[in-house]
Each structure stands twice: as structure tokens, then as C-alpha cells.
Amino acid sequence: MSVKIALAGNPNCGKTTLFNALTGSNQFVGNWPGVTVEKKEGKLKGHKDVTIMDLPGIYSLSPYTLEEIVARNYLINERPDAIINIVDGTNIERNLYLSTQIMELGIPVVMAVNMMDLVEKAGDKIHTDKLSKLLGCEVVEISALKGTGIQKAAEKAISLAERKNEVTPVHEFDSKVEDAITAVGTMLGMDIPEAQKRFFAIKLLEKDDKIKEQMKLVPDVSNEIKALEDAFDDDTESIITNERYVYISSIIGKCVTKGRKGGMTVSDKIDRWVTNRWLALPIFAAVMFIVYYVSITTVGAFLTDWTNDVLFGEIIPPAVEKLLVAVNCADWLQGLILDGIVAGVGAVLGFVPQMLVLFIFLAFLEGCGYMARVAFIMDRIFRKFGLSGKSFIPMLIGSGCGVPGIMASRTIESDRDRKMTIMTTTFVPCGAKLPIIALIAGAFFNNAGWVAWSAYFVGVVAIICSGIILKKTKMFSGEPAPFVMELPAYHMPTVGNVLRSMWERGWSFIKKAGTIILLSTIVLWFLMSFGWVDGKFGMLEAEQLNDSILASIGNVIAPIFAPLGWTKAGEGWKMAVAAITGLIAKENVVATFGMLFGFAEVAEDGSEIWGNLAQVMTPIAAYGFLVFNLLCAPCFAAMGAIKREMNNAKWFWFAIGYQCGLAYVVSLCIYQFGILFTGGGFGLWTVVAVVLLIAFLYMLFRPYKESKSLKVA
Amino acid sequence: MGTVVVGAVLVGVVTLIVRSMVKDKKNGKSLQCGGDCSHCGGHCSH
Amino acid sequence: MKTLKEIAVGQTVTVKRLHGEGPVKRRIMDMGITKGVSVFVRKVAPLGDPVEVTVRGYELSLRKADAEMIEVE
């Protein structure tokens, strides 16, 4: 028979490690229907008929966060045959809080006390036999990391599931609360089985509206609620939460013997320095500097140079060419493969090593617990412009690639903060925008270092201004959510976990090169190589580029960008086309210019086309072009990520529209004010730029009443 | 002759890419790292 | 009435009552800050907000605005 086992537990308790250990590579990752909470399912190793379901990490079964609602709907409606409740032994008191709620669901439960090795190391002892008796479920000691005890836990869960042993919660609350629960239990309809009565009764007493939708018959319990609230002088939700912790406090002394008391753990000692009042910010700056220095300039640059110059310079293209010549392939197809596909895809893959080095660092910082501290340190600043400390992590990752950056916004609980983070994350120049920066800096500004620095500066200012402007709009008004975050103890992440995390993020980038970019290079090549000459459609010679389909499309959209200074007669369409191909992937911009100016292969910074580019744009327009590409909607892949994370078409289009609008306005202002101050004269578009600037400043500085996060009763 | 073979291979590759993209899209995971950082192997290494 | 917001770093206090209602209050309570529990104020972030406290044997950070809901003694 087939058995379904759910893994439930707090975040950071080792659930994912246990899931990986139990299922191996046999996993299916998807999303829970309708929401962007990840759903992981796998088959237990050696048991084809046992499915393991990894529920999102949660602190409680309250109806307030998406993860909690998903987990509890699964537990109530799908009713797995057994639950393995993972409990972090080093932080057992708070972990047991969720356990008391899980016990009430009427599903067989095995409690797996994780990190037993660390508990023993600290000299503590957890008496699992007593824990088992006082909570009414089987308890197994495990170390998910070392793999000890996990088979036993799985086998226990299977045997419980087969015997259909329902747990009866043995924990008890205050007698007045128990009486109320019993009274409500008797009012419940027949559709609710005996074993789940306690759960539903408590949820009704807690005034949990979401649970009422799941019940056929909703009894009126307002008298019971009123009686309890009068007796305890508090709301029922708080009374029950309180009672749970009271029970846990009453048993914890019996179940846990503390070893040596006092003394600072290693984690405490590290934390004393790392989040020190004076040293925290300098240390943070130093860490960021090292991460970027190593991944962009030294190790990363070495690897990327090798990939670009050797692998995709001296090895692959000549080999492919030789092969194509050997099989006697037609010239046009050789052109498509070499100039289109190999050059385009190669330019993207060239970034992979750099990106992987960056992702190793970020995975390490996340795994060791430093990222939570970053959120702690930065929260005050980010609060000022409507974001949260946690917004910093997506932006850091976004400096490598926007796709995993946007994905990382999921850890932000507040809906409003998360949406705002998604909209602004891609303003940070990602790895793929670096070649555009190098191109513009080289072609117009003599490789000046300030161009790159200003690009990051523009990105940061765009985030800050957007935060302030957006938080004042109606769409983002409302109560900010609490910033209540666990700061997990520091620990050394395992090599396997760091590498897995690096690979998961890096893979999204590689996949993008192999799919969407490959296809777009083919389409682009086609659009460039075909067109109408003298009323006849056909393949073009290299010098007939101005007759290509691409040129026709470019000429249609070029007038839109004329106010930005992309105007040079007969050439303006090239900038428009480059910016449009940038929407497919930012890596395309340099490659597109290369193709448009008739170079089959250009270096990463496009040094071959610097001369051509300098002829078609003024430096001011070129800087505006750079800013437009930095701020406008990101690549297809990142837009897909935005769509998925917003999970709402209206919000998606709002985000894309806002990004493109901001990019257009900013580069319009740069160009118009640039030519005004360099004596270029005053025109209609200068007026427009002034009006837009005033509107922008109004949006930025208009009065706004900060809504406070608390409502003191 | 070579052109036909190379062209056929190219069409085959493109078809495979499109099919895998369509499949991913149906599974609701268009181009992602696996996403949820709290679920990520790098986050929770105990 | 003293709230957690006013407590200096290095002090241990006992929670007397939680004010407010709804999600924010529930969330704080879910994390183990309930009546009668002792809370040690560990440190303040470099820019003065949020604060880090030790409660029920683990570290928790919360904003001062939220700490104001927690009445202590």
C-alpha cells in the first residue's frame, strides 16, 4: 500500500537536510497550487510506495503567513498518513510549540529530535522517553547531517501509518480553557472526526476565520469566547498561545537536563564582534568588499577570461567551424551557427564562472547564519525607504543574477515589502549588465572607472527613490508587518550544501543561456539576414543590413527613443534594436551591436565596435543609453521570475511598466539636461524633462504620514 | 548534404529546447534556481 | 507602564502583558514571547534599531516599534 509522510517543523531545524537524506535525488520540486510557496515531494529511498512531502518551514499553524496556511491546509485536507515532526534539539522550547499544535490534528506523529550531536556537545541531555510520554507521541533522536537515526524515524512513521495509530494529545491547558474546548467540541458537526475535534474547537475559539471555510457546520461559540476573555482578561488567541507555552515550560524541566551553565558559546563570541555596535558596519563593508573583489576581479575574472578567450575563443568556435566545413555545410548555416548561436550563447556562458564564485560566497554567508545578521544590521536603513532588512539579501544576490535575486525575496514575510523588493531588486546592475557598462565606458569615456561606480550608484539611488515614492502610493499603503526574525546560531555550513545552493542558482543562469538566449540569437540572426530588397524578399548581403526586417522594426520604434538622443540618421534604429534585444537578455546588447556593425565576434567589452558606436551617439546620449539599460525591465528570465513571484498579472505589469517608465524618464532627463548644460539649446523636450523632474521630486518629497506598526490597545 | 544534416540537427535541438521550456512552464517553474531560500540546501545545513 | 523598548542592553526582564492584537501580536507570541517569560536584551543594532533579545534559549530580533507592544517588569 502507498504511504504518505509529511515533514513538518520550524525553519532552520534541518528539515531540508533530512528530506534530502531520506529521498536522495528522487525529488520533484514544484509549487503549491496558486501560491509561490515551494512544494517538494520525493520517494523514500528503498521504499517506492512511500512518499515524503516536505512542508514549508513554519513556527505555528496560525492563519497569517502563506507558508502556515499552505502547510495547514495540506495537513487538514490531504491528511497524510503520518507526520514526522522535526524538532531542533538545541532550541527545543520554541520548537515544541509547533509540536503541540501538530499533535492536535489527529494524525500519527513521530517526533524526530534533530542535532542531537550538538546537544550532547553542549553537555545537555534530552530525555526522549519522558518527552514521548508528556507529548503523547513516539520520539526518535536523529542527526540529519550525519544521517544517524533517520532510518529509524522513517520506519517508525511507516509502521504508525500502517497501524493508523492516531495520536491523542496528552498536553493540557488550564481547566477553564479545557472546559471551553470540550464544550465547543460537542457542538461540532458530524463531518468532523473525533480525533480532529480538539483542533477545530481550538481554532473556533481562536476566532480563526480561515478554518470556518473548511467546515460544513459552524457553531456559534461567541459565549465561550466571551467567558474565556472575561476570565483571563485577554483575547482567546493569546490565551491559547499562552497556554501552550505554559505547558511546554512545565515539562521542559523534566525532559531536558542542562549541562554546564553559563559561559559563552562560540556562536556568542563571533556574534559579539560581528554585530557589535561600532564594528558591525565596517565588518559588513569589508565582507562585501572581499566577496566582490574575489568574485569579480581575481578568481572570477581569471575564470571568466579563460572561458571567454580560450574556451569560447580558441577552442569551441574553430572546432565547430572545422566540423561544419568538413561536412560541407552551406555558408548561411555556418553563419547562423557561428555568428549567431555560438557567439551569443558563448557570451552568456562566459559569465558563469564569475557567477558561480559569487554564489559560493553568498551560499556560505547564508549557510553560516550571517545573512540574518545582515538583515538585522541593515533594517533601520531599509525601513526608511519602505523596505525591510531582509530586502538586502535579494539585492545582493541580484548583483550576480536577477533571477535568483527575485526568488530570494520569498523569505520576506510582509506582502508589501516583498512586492517592493521584487520591483526594485533588478535596479542593481547584474552580471549581464557589466559588459554594457564596459562598452559605454570604453567607447565614450576612455575606460574611466567612474562609469562603473556610477552605474551601481544609479542602481542604489533608483532603489531608494523608488522605495520612497512607492511607499507613498495608495498601492503600498497599509500596515507594515512586524520584523520578528530568528537569529540562528552561527555554524559551519557543509561543503555539500554550499555547492548545492551554488549550483541551484548557477543552473538557472546556464539554463537561460541554453534556452531563451539560444532561441533569441536564432530569431535575431533571421531578422537581420532577411529582408526586402527592391520589393523582393530574400537573404541579404552583409552591406544590405539597412534593408533587413530588423531595420524595419527598429525604424518603427526608433522615434520613441529619439528624445533620448538615439537619433543619428540611418543609425538610430540600431540603439533601439539593441535596447529591445536587451529585454530578451542584457548580454544581447553588446552582441547585437557587434552584429549590427558587422563584426561576427566581439570581445566581452565590445572593443572592436567602440569606434563605430562613438560615431552614432554623443557621450551624453550614450550615458543615457547605459542608464536606460540598467533601469528598464530586466531580461525575459527575470521578468518570468517577477511574474511568478508577484503571482498576479496586474502587479507584474505594474512592475514592468514602472521599471521601463522610470528608465525612460531618467535617461530622457540625462540627455535633455545634458545638452542644455553643454549649450545644446532649449526645446520642447527640455520642457518635458523639466516637468517630469518636478513631478518626480513631488512624488519623492510629498508629505506622507508614516503608519506605525503597532496599535496599542 | 552536410547542410541538410546540420540543419536537421539544429531543428531537433530547437524543438527539444522549446519542448523543455513548455514542460517547465506547465510545472510552474520557468527558469528558476529552486527559489525559496529557506528551502535551499545552503541555508539549513544541520 | 514599562515596555521592552525602554529596557537597556544587558538587562533581563519578565513579560507582564502583550498589547495590540491580530497578526503582529500572534507572531510575537508564536515566537515565544508570552506572559511570564524572561527576556534578556542582548544588543541593539548599530543604527539603533532593531534589538536582539534572548528568549526561551534562542536569539530573536524585533523592531523597537514592535517591542513597544510588550509590557515588562
Short mmCIF file of C-alpha atoms in Angstrom, two decimals, chain A residues 12 14 113 126 132 139 170 186 250 256 324 355 373 404 422 449 486 505 509 578 609:
data_model
loop_
_atom_site.label_atom_id
_atom_site.label_comp_id
_atom_site.label_asym_id
_atom_site.label_seq_id
_atom_site.Cartn_x
_atom_site.Cartn_y
_atom_site.Cartn_z
CA ASN A 12 16.26 26.26 10.32
CA GLY A 14 17.25 20.75 9.45
CA VAL A 113 14.75 15.44 17.72
CA ILE A 126 17.22 15.42 26.32
CA SER A 132 7.42 10.90 24.47
CA VAL A 139 10.31 10.34 19.85
CA VAL A 170 -1.83 14.50 26.28
CA THR A 186 -19.61 18.79 21.48
CA SER A 250 6.06 22.92 32.77
CA VAL A 256 15.94 18.48 29.40
CA LEU A 324 30.91 22.50 -40.43
CA MET A 355 28.65 33.95 -11.12
CA ARG A 373 22.66 39.39 10.77
CA PRO A 404 17.76 34.04 -8.06
CA ILE A 422 10.76 42.39 -6.30
CA GLY A 449 36.39 53.94 -13.58
CA GLU A 486 15.12 34.45 14.46
CA ARG A 505 21.33 29.30 -8.56
CA PHE A 509 21.66 31.12 -15.41
CA ALA A 578 19.98 46.80 -29.07
CA ILE A 609 32.94 48.43 -32.09
#
